[in-house]
XYZ file of C-alpha atoms in Angstrom:
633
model
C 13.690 -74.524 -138.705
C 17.408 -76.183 -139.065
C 19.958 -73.789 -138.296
C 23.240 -74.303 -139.652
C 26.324 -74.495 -137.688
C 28.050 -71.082 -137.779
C 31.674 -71.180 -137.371
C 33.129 -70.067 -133.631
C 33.915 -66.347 -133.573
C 35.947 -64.816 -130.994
C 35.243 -61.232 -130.900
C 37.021 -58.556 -129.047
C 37.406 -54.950 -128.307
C 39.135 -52.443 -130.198
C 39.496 -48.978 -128.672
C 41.518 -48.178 -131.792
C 43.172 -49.680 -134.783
C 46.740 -50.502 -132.850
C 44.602 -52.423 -129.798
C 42.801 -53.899 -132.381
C 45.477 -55.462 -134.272
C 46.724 -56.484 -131.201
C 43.511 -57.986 -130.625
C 43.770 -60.182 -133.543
C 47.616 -61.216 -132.764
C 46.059 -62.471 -129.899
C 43.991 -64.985 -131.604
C 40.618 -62.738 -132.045
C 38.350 -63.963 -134.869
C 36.861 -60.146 -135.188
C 37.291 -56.805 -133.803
C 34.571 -54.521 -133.050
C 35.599 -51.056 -133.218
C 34.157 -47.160 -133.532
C 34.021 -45.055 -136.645
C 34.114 -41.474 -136.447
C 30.771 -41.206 -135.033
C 27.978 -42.588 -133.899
C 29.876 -45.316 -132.474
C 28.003 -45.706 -128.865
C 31.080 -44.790 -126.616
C 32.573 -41.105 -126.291
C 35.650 -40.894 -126.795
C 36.566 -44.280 -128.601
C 36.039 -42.999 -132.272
C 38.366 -43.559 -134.608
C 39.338 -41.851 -138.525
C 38.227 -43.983 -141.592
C 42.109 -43.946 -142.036
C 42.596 -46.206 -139.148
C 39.690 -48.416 -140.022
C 41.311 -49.532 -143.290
C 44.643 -50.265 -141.505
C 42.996 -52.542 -139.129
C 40.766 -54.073 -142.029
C 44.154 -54.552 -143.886
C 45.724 -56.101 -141.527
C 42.569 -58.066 -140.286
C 41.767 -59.570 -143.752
C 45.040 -61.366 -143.837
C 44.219 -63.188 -141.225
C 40.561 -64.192 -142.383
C 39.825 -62.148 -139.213
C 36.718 -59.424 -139.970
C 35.774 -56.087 -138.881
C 32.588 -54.851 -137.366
C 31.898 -50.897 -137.074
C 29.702 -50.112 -134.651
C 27.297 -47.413 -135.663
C 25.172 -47.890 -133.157
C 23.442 -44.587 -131.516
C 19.809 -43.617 -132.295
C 19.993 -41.089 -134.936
C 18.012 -37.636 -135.311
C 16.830 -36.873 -138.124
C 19.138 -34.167 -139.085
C 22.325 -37.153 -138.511
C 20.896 -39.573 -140.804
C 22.534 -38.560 -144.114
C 25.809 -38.196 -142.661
C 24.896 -41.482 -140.904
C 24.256 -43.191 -144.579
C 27.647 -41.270 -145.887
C 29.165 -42.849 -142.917
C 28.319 -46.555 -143.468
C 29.289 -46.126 -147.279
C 33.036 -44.609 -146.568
C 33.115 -47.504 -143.936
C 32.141 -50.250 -145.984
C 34.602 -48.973 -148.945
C 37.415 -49.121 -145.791
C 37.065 -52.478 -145.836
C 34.346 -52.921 -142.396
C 33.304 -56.458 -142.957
C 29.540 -55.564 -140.980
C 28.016 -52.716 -139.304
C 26.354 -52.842 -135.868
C 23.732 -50.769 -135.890
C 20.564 -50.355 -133.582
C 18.886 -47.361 -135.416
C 16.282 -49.502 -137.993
C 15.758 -45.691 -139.347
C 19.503 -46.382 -141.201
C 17.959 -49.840 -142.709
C 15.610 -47.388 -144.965
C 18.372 -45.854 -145.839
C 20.468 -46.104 -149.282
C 23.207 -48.664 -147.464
C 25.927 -50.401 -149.508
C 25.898 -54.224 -149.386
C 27.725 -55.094 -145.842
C 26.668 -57.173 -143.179
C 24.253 -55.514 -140.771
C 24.725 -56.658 -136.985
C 21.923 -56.066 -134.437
C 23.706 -53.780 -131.696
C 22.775 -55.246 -128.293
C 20.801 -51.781 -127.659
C 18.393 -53.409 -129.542
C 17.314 -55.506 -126.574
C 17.126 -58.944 -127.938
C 15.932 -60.872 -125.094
C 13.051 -63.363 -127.314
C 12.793 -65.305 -130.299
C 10.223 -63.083 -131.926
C 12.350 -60.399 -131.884
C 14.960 -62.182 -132.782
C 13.350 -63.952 -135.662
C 12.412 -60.612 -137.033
C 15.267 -58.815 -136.940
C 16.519 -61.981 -139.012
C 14.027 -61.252 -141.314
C 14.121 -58.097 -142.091
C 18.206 -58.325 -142.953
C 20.387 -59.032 -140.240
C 23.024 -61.508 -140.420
C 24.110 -61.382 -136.270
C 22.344 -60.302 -133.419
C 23.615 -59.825 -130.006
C 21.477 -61.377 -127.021
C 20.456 -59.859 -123.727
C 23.538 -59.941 -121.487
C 20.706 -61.192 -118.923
C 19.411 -64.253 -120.973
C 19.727 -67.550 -119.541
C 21.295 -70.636 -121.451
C 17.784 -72.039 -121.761
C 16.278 -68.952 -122.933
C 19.455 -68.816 -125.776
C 18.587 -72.354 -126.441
C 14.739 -71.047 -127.243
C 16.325 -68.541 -129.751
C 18.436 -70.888 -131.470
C 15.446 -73.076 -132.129
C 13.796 -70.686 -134.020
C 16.016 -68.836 -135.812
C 18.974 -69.628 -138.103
C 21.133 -66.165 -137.872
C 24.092 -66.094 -135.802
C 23.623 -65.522 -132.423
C 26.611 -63.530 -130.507
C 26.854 -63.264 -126.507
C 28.969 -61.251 -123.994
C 31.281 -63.545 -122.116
C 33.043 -61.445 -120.780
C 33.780 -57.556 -119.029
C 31.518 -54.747 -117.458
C 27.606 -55.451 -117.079
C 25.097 -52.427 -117.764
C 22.801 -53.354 -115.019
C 19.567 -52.544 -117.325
C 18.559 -54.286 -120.045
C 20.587 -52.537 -122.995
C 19.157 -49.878 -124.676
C 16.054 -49.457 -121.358
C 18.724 -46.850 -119.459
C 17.729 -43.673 -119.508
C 19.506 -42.406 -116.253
C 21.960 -40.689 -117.707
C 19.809 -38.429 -119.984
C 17.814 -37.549 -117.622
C 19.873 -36.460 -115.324
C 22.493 -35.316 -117.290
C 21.142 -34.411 -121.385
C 23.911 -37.339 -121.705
C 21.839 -40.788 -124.079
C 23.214 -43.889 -123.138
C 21.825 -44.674 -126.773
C 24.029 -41.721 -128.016
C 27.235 -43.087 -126.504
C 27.490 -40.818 -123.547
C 26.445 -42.793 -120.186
C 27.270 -40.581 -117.098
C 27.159 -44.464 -115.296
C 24.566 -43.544 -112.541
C 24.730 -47.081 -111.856
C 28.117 -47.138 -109.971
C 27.213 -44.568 -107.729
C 26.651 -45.351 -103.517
C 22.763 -45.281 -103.064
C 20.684 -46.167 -99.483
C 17.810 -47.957 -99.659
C 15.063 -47.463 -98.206
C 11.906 -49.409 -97.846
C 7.989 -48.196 -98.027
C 7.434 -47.617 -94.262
C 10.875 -45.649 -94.252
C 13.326 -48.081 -92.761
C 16.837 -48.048 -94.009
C 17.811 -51.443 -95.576
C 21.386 -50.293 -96.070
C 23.484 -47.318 -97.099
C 26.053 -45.990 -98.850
C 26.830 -49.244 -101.159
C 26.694 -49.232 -104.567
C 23.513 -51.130 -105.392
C 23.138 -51.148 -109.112
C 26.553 -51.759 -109.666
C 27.044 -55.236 -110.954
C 30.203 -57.746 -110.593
C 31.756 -58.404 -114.380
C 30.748 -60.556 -116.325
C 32.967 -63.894 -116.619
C 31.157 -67.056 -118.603
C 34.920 -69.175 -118.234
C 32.709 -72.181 -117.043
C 30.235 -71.767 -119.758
C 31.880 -71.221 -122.585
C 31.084 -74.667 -124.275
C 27.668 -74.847 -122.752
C 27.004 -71.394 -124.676
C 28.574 -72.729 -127.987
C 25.678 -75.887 -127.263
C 23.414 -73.968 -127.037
C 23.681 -72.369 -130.640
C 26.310 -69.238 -129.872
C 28.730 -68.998 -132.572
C 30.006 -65.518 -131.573
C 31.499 -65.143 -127.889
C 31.893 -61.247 -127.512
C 34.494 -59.459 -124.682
C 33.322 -56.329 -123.593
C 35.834 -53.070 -123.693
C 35.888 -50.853 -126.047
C 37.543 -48.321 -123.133
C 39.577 -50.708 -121.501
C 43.340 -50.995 -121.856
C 45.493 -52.616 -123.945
C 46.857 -55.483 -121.299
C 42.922 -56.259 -120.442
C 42.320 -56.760 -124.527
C 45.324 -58.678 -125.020
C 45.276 -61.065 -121.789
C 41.319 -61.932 -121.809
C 41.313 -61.891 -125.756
C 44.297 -64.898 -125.272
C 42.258 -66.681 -122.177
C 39.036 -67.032 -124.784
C 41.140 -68.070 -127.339
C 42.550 -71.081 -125.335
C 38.750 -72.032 -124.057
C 37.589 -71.662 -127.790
C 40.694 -73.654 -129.390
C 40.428 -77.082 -126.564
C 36.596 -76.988 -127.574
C 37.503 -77.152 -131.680
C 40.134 -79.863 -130.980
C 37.658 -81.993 -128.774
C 34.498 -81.400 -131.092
C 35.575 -82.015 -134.400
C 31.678 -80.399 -135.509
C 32.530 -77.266 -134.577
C 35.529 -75.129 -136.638
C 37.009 -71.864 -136.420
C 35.611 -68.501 -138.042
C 39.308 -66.998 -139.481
C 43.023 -68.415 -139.957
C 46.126 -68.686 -138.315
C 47.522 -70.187 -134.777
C 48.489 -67.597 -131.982
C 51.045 -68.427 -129.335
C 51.706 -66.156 -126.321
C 55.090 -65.058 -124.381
C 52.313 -65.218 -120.862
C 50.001 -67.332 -119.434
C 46.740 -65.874 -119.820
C 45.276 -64.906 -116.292
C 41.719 -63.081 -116.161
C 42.222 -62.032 -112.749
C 44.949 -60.084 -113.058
C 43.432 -57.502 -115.328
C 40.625 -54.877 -114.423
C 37.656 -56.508 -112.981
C 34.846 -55.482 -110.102
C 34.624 -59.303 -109.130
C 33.072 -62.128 -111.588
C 29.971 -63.576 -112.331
C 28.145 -65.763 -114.857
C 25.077 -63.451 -114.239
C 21.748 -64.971 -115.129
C 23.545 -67.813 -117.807
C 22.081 -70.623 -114.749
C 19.591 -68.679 -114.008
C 19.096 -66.329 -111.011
C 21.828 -66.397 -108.105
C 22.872 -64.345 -105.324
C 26.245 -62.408 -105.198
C 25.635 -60.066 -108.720
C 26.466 -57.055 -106.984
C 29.241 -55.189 -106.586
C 27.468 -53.281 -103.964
C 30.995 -52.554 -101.880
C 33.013 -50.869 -104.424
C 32.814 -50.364 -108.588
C 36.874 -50.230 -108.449
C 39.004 -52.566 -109.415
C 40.248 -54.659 -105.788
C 41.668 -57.517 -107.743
C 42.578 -60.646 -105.997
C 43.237 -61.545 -102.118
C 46.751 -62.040 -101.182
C 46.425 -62.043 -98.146
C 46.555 -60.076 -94.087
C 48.559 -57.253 -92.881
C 50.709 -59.270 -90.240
C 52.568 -56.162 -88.864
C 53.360 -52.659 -89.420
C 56.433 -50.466 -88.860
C 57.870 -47.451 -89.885
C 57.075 -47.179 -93.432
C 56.834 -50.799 -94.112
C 54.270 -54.055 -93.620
C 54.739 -57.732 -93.642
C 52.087 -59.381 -95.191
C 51.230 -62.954 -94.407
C 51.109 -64.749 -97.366
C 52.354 -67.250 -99.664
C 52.498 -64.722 -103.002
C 55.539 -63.520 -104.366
C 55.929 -58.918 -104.708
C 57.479 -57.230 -107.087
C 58.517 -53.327 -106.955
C 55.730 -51.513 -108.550
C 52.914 -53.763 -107.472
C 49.677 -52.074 -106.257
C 48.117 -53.326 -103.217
C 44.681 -52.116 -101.706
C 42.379 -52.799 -98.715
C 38.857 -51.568 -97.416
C 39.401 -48.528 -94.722
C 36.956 -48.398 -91.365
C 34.138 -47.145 -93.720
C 34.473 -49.902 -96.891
C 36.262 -47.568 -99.201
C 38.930 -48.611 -101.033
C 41.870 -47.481 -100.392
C 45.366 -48.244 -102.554
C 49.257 -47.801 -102.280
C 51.874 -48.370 -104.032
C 55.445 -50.864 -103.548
C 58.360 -48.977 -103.960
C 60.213 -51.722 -102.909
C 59.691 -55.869 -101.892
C 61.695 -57.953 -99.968
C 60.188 -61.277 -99.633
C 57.140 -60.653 -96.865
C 58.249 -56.999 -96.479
C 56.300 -54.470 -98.452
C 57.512 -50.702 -98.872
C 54.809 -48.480 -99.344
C 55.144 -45.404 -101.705
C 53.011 -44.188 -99.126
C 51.768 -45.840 -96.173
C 47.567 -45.006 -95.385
C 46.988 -43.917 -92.152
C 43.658 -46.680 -91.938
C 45.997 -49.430 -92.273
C 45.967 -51.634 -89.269
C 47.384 -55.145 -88.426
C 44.919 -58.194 -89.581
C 43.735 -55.953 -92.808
C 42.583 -58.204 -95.681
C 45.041 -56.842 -98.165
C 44.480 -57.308 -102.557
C 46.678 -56.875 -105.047
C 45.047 -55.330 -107.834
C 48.238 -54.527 -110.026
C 51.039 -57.086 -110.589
C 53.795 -55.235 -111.974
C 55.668 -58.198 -113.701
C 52.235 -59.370 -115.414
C 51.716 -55.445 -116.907
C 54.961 -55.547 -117.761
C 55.081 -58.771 -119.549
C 51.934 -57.504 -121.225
C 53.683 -53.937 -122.399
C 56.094 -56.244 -124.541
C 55.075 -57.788 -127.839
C 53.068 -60.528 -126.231
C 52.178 -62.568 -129.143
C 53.050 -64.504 -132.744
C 50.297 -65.150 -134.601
C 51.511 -67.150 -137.336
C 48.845 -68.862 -140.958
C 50.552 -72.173 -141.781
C 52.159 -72.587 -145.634
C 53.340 -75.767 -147.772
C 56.225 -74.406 -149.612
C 57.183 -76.346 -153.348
C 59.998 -75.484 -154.901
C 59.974 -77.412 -158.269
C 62.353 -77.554 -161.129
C 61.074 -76.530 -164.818
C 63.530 -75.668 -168.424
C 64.244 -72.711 -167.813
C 64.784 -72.033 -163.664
C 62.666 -72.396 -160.478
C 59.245 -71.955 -158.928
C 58.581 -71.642 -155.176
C 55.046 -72.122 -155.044
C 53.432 -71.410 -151.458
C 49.848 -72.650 -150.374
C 48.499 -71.817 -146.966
C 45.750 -73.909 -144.863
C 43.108 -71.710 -146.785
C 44.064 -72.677 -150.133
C 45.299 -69.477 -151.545
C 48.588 -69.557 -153.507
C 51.513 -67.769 -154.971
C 54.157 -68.576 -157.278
C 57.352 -67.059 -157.975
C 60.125 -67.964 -160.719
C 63.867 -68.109 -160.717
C 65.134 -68.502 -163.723
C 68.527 -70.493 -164.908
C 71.441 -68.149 -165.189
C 75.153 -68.706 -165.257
C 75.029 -68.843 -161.060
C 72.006 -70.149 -160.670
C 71.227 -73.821 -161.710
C 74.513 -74.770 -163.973
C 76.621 -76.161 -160.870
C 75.801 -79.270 -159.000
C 75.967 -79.000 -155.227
C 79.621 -80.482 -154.354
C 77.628 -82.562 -150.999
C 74.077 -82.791 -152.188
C 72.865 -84.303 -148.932
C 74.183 -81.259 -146.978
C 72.898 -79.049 -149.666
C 69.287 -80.191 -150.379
C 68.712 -79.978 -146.835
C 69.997 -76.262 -146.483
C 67.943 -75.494 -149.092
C 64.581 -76.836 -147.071
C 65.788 -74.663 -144.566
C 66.472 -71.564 -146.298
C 63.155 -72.297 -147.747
C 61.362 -72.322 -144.572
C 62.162 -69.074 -142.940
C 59.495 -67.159 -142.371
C 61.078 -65.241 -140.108
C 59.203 -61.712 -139.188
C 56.188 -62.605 -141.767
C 53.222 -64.102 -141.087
C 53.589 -67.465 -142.143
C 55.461 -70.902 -140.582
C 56.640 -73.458 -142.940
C 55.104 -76.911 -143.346
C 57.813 -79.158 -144.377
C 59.507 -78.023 -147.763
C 58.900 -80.442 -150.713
C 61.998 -80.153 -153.619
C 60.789 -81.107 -157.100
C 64.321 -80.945 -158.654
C 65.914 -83.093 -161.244
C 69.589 -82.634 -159.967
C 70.850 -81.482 -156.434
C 72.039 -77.997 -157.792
C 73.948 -75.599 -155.953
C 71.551 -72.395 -155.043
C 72.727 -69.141 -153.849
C 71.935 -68.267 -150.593
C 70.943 -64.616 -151.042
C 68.927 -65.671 -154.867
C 67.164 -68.765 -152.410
C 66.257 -66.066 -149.432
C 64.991 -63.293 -152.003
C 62.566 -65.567 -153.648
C 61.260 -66.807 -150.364
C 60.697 -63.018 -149.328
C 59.136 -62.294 -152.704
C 56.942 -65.072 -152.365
C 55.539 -64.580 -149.166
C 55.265 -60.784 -149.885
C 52.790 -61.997 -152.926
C 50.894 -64.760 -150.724
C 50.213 -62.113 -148.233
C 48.629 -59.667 -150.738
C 46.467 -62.695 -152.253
C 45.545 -63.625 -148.927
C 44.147 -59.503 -148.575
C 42.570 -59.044 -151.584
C 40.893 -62.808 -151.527
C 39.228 -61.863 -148.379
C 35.647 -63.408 -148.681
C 33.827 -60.562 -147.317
C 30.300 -61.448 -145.683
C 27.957 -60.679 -148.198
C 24.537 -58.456 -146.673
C 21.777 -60.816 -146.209
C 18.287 -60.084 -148.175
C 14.985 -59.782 -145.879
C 12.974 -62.145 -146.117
C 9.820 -62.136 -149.028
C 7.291 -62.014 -145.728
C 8.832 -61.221 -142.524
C 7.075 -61.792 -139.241
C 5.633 -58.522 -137.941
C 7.445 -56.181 -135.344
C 6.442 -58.124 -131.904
C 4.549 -55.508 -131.161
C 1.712 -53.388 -132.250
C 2.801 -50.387 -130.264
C 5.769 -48.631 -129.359
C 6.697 -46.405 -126.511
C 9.507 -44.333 -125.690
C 11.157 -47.719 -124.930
C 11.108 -48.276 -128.838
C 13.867 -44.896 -128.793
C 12.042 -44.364 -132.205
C 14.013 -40.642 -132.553
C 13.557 -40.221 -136.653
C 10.862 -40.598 -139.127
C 12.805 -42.962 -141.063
C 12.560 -45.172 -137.783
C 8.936 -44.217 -137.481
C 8.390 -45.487 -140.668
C 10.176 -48.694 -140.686
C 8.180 -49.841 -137.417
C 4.874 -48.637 -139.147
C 5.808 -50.956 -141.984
C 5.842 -53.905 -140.085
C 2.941 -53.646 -138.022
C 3.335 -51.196 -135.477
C 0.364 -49.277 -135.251
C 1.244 -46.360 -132.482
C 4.854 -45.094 -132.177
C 6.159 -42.369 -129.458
C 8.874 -40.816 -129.980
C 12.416 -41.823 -127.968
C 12.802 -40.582 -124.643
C 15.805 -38.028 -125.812
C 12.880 -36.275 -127.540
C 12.161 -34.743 -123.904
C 8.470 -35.504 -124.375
C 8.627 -37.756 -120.758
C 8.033 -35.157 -118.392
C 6.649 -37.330 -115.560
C 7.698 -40.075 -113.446
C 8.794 -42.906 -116.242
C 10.866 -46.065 -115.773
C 14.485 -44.589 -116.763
C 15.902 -48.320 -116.144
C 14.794 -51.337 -116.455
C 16.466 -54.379 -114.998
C 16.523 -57.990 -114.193
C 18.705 -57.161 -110.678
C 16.576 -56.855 -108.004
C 17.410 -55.180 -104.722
C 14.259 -56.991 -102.917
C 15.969 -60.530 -103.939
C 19.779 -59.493 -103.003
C 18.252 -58.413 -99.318
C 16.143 -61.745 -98.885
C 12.992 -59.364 -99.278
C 11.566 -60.945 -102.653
C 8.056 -62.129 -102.303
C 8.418 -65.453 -104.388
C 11.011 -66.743 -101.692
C 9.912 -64.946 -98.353
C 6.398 -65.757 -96.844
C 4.127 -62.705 -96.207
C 6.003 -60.043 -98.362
C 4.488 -57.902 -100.394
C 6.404 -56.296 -103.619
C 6.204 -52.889 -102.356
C 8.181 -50.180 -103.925
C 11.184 -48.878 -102.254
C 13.498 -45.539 -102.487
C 17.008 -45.192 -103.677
C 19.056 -41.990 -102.462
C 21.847 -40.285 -103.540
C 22.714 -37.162 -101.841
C 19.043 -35.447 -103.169
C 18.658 -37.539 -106.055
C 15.703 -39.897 -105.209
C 15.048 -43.126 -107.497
C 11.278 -45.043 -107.201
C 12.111 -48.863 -107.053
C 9.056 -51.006 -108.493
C 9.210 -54.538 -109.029
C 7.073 -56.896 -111.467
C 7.173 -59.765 -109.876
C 5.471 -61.438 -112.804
C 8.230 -60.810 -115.013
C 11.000 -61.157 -111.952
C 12.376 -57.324 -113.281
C 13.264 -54.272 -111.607
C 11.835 -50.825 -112.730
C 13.597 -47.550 -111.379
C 11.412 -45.004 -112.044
C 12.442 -41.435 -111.729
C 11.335 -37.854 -114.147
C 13.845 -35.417 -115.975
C 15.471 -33.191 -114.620
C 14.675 -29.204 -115.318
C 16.919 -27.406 -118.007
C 17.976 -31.141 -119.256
C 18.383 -31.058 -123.128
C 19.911 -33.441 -125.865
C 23.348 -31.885 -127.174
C 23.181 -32.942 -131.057
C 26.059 -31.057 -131.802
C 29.150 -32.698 -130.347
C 27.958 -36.108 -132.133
C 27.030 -33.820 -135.621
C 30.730 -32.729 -135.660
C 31.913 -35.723 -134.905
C 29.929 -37.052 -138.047
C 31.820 -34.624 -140.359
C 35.506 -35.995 -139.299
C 37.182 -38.066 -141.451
């Protein structure tokens, strides 16, 4: 199978339309955003409204728009679901993300379709069908390694996309059912309590405590800096950051540290190009430490490591700056070579590894005033800053010019002028001056000085979008040009260029299935398939599933199921893992949580992690919040 060389996509996240256009100013390819529903994170749904702003301003840009619609639907959702994708798609979404297959029976208009990564992707025969049957990108496994990717690519031609960076769901995406059952809240309805950064103990199968109180299925963030060209050789063409709830200085300051990575790889590997327009420069230096992160990792990218976990805290500690030297009254000295400003945030683990912050009122050099001073401070604390108040504030400013490149002409005809602008896509626009009394009758009295105020009246672009390209004049004399007349027509012009640029967008067309598509990669389907509408039901039956249960929000699961699976394993992170210890035996083992009590069983064979655990009593799917938020908008 050849597979064609996708242009590089930077995509980012957009917790609304503003962070989202702030997204693209700093150099994202595409957003990914929520609709008014059905978007897979509570609370970051947006009006149709808002979509078409940030598709406006997107689409100048050659920068796209994907809509995540991506919660399992019930029946009774999927005709607002269908209603849904239509008033998207006429709002200018460039693809949906979906993981539902009950929408793709569904009367859809033509967009893109995107496989949502709660569709587990983590082979190439499910990849390859989900190609088939329509889909133009599909996100991988967060947990696949480069050589697994590589496997994909091989055998597939759609574009493959891949978190690089942000928060890691411990489980394999769309395998977590935690949250429902303890809670009636679906991960695959948007709602994830996060059971995962909770404290646990562990306990083995005689009943000896391995450890306690850590957080042991929460997982460092994700951070593929070092990999980022590997990745793109290996056949990714679409580098997602994570964060569809995260702030706007962590969008705009790892968006801008991708977009650096991404642009040194184009210039060095003339083979690969760029997926949208334009050249972003930045007021800061991009720093991924500085904004929210639980410690980094490349995960399983080189395979299985040690040091995943972020079994000590899920907060934010940020980065070491050094030990408490001394203490006085209502003030520290710090040894260290970092520079404070007032307002920075500073934190260190107490006597029991909590995390505890305060705040600078004031620095003077070494010398830190607290807002507060903790009581479990003591001299030779490890201290972290973990907010660096003239970073934020750097960020809070407009941070960013992102800026398409133009070739302005201004040529001489019978009756007046033309300013003719082309940008580095090829689309142009033309606007006339014509001769009047002022206006092309009176030679310039010093032509030299003249023509070359002209090329620079011509070439300010000022608060637009453009930047000028040297000015070419096409003129049979050296007239004299007003000012004002000269300045108007450049306005005009680049008002018209802009609009051409919008409505020449060349949205993604949808993709047709395949004539015969490979069968479903398996012939049955549990509640792992999350199969919660007949539409689903019968989209699996017509390729080749034979038996199909119904999702696990159905509340048939009454018993002890897996409610996550995962590729972390607590028996490897303790040196207990049979493959690398002589004489162990995979036995299960016991989280605890207060009384909530998790089974821990490991296939070995498959090197994955099963926590196995029942539903609660009284637990029930809510339909209605995510119904009403269907009719909005």
């Amino acid at each position: 199978m050849t597979r064609i060389q996708h242009p590089l996509e930077l995509l980012a996240p957009a917790k609304n339309a503003d962070f989202g256009i702030e997204a693209i100013k700093h150099g994202a390819d595409a957003v990914y955003i929520g609709g008014p529903a059905f978007g897979a994170r509570y609370g970051a749904g947006n009006e149709i409204a808002d979509i078409a702003r940030l598709c406006e301003f997107a689409h100048r840009y050659r920068a796209k728009v994907f809509v995540a619609q991506n919660t399992i639907l019930h029946d009774s959702e999927l005709e607002a679901g269908r209603e849904l994708a239509w008033d998207l798609y006429n709002a200018g979404a460039d693809a949906l993300i979906i993981q539902d297959m009950g929408l793709l029976e569904l009367d859809l208009p033509p967009v893109q379709l995107h496989a949502s990564t709660q569709t587990d992707i983590r082979s190439a025969e499910k990849a390859r069908f989900l190609q088939d049957v329509g889909f133009s990108q599909i996100v991988l496994a967060r947990e696949m390694t480069l050589k697994e990717v590589v496997n994909v690519a091989s055998q597939t031609t759609v574009a493959l996309e891949y978190f690089v960076h942000g928060a890691l769901c411990v489980a394999y995406s769309g395998q977590c059912y935690i949250s429902h059952a303890h809670t009636g809240r679906s991960a695959n309805r948007g709602e994830c309590s996060q059971a995962c950064r909770l404290p646990y103990t562990l306990i083995d199968d005689k009943g000896k405590v391995i450890t306690e109180n850590q957080h042991l299925l929460s997982m460092k963030d994700n951070n593929q800096t070092e990999n980022i060209l590997a990745l793109v050789e290996a056949g990714v063409s679409s580098f997602k950051i994570e964060g569809r709830l995260k702030d706007l200085s962590y969008v705009k300051n790892i968006t801008a540290h991708y977009r650096r990575l991404l642009d040194d790889i184009i210039e060095q590997h003339p083979q690969y190009s760029r997926a949208s327009s334009g050249r972003s420069t930045f007021t800061f230096t991009p720093q991924p430490d500085k904004t929210f992160n639980r410690g980094y990792t490349d995960y399983f990218a080189n395979d299985r490591q040690d040091d995943i976990g972020a079994f000590d805290s899920p907060a934010f500690v940020g980065e070491l700056i050094g030990e408490v030297a001394q203490i006085g009254d209502g003030w520290i000295v710090v040894n260290t070579d970092q520079t404070f400003h007032n307002g920075d945030g500073v934190c260190f683990h107490d006597a029991h590894g909590d995390v505890q912050g305060m705040r600078i009122n004031r620095a003077e050099g070494k010398k830190l005033y607290p807002a507060e001073m903790p009581e479990d401070l003591t001299e030779g604390a490890t201290l972290f800053r973990n907010r660096d108040q003239e970073f934020e504030r750097a960020l809070e400013k407009e941070s960013a010019d992102r800026r398409v490149s133009v070739k302005p002409v201004f040529a001489e005809s019978a009756d007046g002028f033309t300013l003719t602008l082309t940008d580095e896509d090829g689309v142009t626009a033309a606007v006339h001056l014509p001769k009047s009394e002022k206006i092309g009758t009176e030679l310039a009295q010093n032509p030299e000085a003249a023509m070359a105020k002209l090329k620079e009246n011509l070439g300010k672009f000022g608060n637009t979008m453009f930047v000028a390209e040297p000015v070419e004049l096409q003129l049979n004399q050296p007239w004299f040009l007003p000012v004002g007349a000269i300045n108007a027509l450049r306005r005009e012009a680049a008002e018209q260029l802009q609009a051409a640029r919008v409505a020449s967008h060349p949205r993604p067309p949808r993709a047709a299935p395949a004539e015969n598509p490979v069968p479903y990669p398996q012939e049955e389907l549990t509640y792992l398939g999350n199969v919660f509408n007949a539409q689903a039901r019968a989209f699996y039956e017509k390729h080749g599933v034979k038996l199909i249960e119904e999702a696990y929000e159905a509340g048939n699961e009454k018993g002890m199921v897996s409610l996550m699976i995962t590729r972390h394993c607590l028996r490897y992170s303790f040196n207990l893992c049979p493959k690398e210890v002589k004489n162990i035996k995979p036995d299960p083992m016991t989280l605890m949580n207060g009384n909530e009590k998790l089974i821990l069983k490991f296939d070995c064979k498959a090197c994955e992690m099963h926590v196995i655990g029942k539903m609660k009593k009284g637990v029930k799917l809510n339909l209605g919040t995510i119904r009403s938020e269907a009719s909005c908008g």
